mmCIF file of C-alpha atoms in Angstrom:
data_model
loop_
_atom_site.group_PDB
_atom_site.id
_atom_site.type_symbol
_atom_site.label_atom_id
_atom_site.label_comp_id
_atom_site.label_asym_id
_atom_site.label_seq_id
_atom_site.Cartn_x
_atom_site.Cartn_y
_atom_site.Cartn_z
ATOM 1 C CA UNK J 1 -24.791 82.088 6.049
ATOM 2 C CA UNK J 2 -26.601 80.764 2.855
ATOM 3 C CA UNK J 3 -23.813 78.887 1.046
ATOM 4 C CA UNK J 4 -24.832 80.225 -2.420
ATOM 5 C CA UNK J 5 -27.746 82.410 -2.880
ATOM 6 C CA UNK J 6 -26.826 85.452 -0.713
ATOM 7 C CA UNK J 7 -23.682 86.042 -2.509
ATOM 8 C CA UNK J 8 -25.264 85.834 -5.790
ATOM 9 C CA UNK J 9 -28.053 88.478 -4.846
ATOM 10 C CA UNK J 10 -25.673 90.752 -2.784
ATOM 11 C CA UNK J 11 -21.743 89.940 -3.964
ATOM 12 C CA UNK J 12 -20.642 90.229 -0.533
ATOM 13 C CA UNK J 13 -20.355 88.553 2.385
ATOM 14 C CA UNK J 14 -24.381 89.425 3.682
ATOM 15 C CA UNK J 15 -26.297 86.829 5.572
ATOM 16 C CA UNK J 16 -28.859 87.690 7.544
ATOM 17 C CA UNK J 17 -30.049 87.785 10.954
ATOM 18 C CA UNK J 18 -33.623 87.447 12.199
ATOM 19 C CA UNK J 19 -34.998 90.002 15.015
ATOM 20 C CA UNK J 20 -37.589 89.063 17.627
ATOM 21 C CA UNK J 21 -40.664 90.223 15.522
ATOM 22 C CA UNK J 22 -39.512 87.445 12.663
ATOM 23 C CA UNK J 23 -38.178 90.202 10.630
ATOM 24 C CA UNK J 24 -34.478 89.870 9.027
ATOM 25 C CA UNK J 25 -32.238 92.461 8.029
ATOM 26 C CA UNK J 26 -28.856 91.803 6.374
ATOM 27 C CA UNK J 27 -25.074 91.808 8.274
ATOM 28 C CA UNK J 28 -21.854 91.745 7.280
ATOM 29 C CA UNK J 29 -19.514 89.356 8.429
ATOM 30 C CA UNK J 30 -16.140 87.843 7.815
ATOM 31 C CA UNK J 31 -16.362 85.542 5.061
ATOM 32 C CA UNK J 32 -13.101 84.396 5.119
ATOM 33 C CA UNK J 33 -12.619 83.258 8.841
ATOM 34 C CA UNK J 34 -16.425 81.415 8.467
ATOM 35 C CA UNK J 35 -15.069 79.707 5.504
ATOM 36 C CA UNK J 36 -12.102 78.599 7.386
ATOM 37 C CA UNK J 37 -14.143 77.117 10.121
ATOM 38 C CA UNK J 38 -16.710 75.278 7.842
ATOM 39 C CA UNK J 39 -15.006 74.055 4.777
ATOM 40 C CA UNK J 40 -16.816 72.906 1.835
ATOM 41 C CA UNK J 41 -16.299 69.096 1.652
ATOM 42 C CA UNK J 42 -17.580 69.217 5.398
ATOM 43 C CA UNK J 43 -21.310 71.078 4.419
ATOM 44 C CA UNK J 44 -20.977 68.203 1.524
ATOM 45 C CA UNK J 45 -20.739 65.921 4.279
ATOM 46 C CA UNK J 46 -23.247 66.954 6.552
ATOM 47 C CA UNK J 47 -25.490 67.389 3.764
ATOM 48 C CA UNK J 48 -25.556 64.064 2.524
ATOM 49 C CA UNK J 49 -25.838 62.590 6.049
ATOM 50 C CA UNK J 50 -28.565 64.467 6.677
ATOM 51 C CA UNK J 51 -30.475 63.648 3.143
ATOM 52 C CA UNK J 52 -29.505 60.077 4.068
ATOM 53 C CA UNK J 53 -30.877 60.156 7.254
ATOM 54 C CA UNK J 54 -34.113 62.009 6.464
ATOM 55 C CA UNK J 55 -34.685 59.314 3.373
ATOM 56 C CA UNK J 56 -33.643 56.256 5.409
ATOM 57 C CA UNK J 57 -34.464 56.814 9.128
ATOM 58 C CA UNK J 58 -37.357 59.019 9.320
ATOM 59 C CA UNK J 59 -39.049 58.601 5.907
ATOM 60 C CA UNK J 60 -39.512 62.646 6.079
ATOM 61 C CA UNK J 61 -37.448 64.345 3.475
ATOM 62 C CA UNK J 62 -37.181 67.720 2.133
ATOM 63 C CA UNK J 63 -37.359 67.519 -1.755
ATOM 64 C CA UNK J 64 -35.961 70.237 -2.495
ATOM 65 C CA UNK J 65 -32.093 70.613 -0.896
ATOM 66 C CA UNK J 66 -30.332 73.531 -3.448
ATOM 67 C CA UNK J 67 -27.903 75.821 -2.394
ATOM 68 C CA UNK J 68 -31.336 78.600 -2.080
ATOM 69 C CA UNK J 69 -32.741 76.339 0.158
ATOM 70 C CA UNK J 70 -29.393 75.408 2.887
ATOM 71 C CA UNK J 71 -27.842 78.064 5.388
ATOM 72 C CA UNK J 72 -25.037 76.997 7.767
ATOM 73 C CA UNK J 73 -25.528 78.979 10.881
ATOM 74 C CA UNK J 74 -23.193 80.243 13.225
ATOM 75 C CA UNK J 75 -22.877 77.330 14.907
ATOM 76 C CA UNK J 76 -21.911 75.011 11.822
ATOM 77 C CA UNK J 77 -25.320 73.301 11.731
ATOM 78 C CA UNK J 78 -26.853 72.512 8.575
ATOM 79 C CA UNK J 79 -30.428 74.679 8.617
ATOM 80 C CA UNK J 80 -32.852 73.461 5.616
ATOM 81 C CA UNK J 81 -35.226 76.550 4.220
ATOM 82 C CA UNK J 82 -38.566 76.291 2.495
ATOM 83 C CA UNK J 83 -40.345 73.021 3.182
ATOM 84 C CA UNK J 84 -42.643 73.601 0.123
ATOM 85 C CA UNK J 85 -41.866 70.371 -1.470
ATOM 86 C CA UNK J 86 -41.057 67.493 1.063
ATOM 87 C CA UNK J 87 -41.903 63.728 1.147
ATOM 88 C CA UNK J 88 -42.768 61.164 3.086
ATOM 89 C CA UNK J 89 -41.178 57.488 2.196
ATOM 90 C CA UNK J 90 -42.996 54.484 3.740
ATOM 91 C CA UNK J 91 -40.916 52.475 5.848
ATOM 92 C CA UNK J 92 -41.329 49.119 3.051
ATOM 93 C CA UNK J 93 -39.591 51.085 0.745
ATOM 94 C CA UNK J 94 -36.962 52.372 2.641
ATOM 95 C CA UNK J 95 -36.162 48.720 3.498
ATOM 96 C CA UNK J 96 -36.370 47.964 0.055
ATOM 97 C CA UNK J 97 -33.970 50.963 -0.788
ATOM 98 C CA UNK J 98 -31.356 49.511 1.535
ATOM 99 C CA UNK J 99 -31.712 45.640 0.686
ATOM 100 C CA UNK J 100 -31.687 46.930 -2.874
ATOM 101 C CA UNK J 101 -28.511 49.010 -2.162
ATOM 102 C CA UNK J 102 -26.943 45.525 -0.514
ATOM 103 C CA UNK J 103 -28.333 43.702 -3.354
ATOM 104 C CA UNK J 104 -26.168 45.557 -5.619
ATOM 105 C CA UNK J 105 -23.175 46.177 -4.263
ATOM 106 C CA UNK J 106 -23.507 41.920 -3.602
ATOM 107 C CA UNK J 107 -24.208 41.712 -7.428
ATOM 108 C CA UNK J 108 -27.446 39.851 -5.850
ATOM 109 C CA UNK J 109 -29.685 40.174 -9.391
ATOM 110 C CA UNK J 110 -32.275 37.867 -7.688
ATOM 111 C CA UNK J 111 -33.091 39.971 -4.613
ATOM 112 C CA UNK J 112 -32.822 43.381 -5.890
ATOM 113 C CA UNK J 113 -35.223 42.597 -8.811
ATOM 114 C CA UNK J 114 -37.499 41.570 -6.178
ATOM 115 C CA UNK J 115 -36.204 45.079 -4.245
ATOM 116 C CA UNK J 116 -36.723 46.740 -8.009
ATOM 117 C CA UNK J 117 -40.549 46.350 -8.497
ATOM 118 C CA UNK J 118 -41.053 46.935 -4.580
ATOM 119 C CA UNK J 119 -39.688 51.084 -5.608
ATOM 120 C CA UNK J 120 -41.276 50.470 -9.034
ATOM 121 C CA UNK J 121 -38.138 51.289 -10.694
ATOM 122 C CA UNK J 122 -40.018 47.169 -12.633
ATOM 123 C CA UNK J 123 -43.625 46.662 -13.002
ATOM 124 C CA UNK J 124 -44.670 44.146 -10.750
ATOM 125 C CA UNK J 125 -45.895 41.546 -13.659
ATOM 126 C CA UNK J 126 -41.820 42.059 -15.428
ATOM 127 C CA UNK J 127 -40.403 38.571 -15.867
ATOM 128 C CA UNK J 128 -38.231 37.602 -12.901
ATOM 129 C CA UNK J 129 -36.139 35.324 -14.466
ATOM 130 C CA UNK J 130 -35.588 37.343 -17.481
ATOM 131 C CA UNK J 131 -34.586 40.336 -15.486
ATOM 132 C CA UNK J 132 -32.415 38.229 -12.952
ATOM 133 C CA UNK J 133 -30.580 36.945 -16.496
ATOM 134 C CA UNK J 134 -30.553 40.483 -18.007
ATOM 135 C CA UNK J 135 -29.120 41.802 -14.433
ATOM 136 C CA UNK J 136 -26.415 39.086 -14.016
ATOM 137 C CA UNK J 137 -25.295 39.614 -17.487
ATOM 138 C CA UNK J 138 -24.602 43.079 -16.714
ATOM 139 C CA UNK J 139 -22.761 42.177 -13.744
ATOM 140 C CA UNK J 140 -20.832 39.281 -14.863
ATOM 141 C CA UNK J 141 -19.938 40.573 -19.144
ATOM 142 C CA UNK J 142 -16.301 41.070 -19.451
ATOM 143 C CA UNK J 143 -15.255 44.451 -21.108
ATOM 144 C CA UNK J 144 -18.434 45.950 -19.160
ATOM 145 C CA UNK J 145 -17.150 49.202 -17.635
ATOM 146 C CA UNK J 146 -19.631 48.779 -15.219
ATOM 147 C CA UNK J 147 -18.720 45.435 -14.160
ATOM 148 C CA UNK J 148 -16.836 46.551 -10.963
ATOM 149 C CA UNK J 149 -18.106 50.019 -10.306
ATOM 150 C CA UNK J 150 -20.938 50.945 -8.107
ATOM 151 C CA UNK J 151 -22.736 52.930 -10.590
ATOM 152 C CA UNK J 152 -26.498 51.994 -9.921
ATOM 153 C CA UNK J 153 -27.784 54.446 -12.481
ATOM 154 C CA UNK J 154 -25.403 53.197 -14.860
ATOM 155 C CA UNK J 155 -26.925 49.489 -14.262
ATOM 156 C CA UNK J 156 -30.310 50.147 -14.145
ATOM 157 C CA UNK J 157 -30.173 51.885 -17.416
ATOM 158 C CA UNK J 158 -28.451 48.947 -19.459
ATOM 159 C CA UNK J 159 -31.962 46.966 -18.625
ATOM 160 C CA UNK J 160 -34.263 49.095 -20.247
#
């Protein structure tokens, strides 16, 4: 059952079934006993697990995970649609990803510079000590209200 799209063409409960010739044709079903099985916060959890998963473990992702693009099928299982727009994510910077995730949550400014201009989120000629001063000052400044929250985004953007 697509978790979004069908029920904004269609305003019902449709989803739709395949036949043997790769041809679909829409069904009803009961909406409220699937929602009852599979509740939201769960597909939210699957979801990310599998995004994590594809990005960290396999280095194959599908770029492209919007509610037009999910179905959870009878069975509960997550199904990913169109793989139009996918990546592939070397295995040096998914190891930078997660030492730069560690990094952070450590407050390490030296290593995840070095884990920075690995992604390229720094150009590899950027001033390490300047940008291991500029990080730690982030991390350490009193009154910062991102001084003990895990906000990457939020960290990253009081360098530039």
């Amino acid at each position: 059952e697509r978790i979004d799209g069908l029920q904004k063409l269609y305003g019902d409960d449709s989803s739709w079934e395949l036949d043997e010739k790769g041809g679909g044709k829409r069904k009803k079903r009961n909406k409220t006993k699937f929602m009852k099985e599979f509740q939201p916060h769960e597909i939210l959890r699957r979801g990310v697990r599998c995004s994590l998963h594809q990005l960290l473990a396999t280095g194959f992702m599908h770029a492209d995970p919007h509610p037009g693009n999910l179905i959870v099928d009878e069975q509960g299982a997550l199904v990913y649609l169109d793989f139009g727009t996918c990546v592939y994510v070397p295995q040096f910077q998914r190891r930078a990803m997660i030492r730069g995730l560690i990094g952070f949550v450590n407050r390490d400014a030296e290593s995840l510079v070095s884990d920075l201009k690995t992604l390229d989120f720094l150009p590899e000629d950027a001033d390490d000590e300047a940008c291991v001063q500029a990080l730690t000052k982030v991390f350490d400044e009193r009154g910062n209200r991102i001084r003990d929250s895990n906000d990457f985004m939020a960290v990253i953007t009081q360098l530039t």
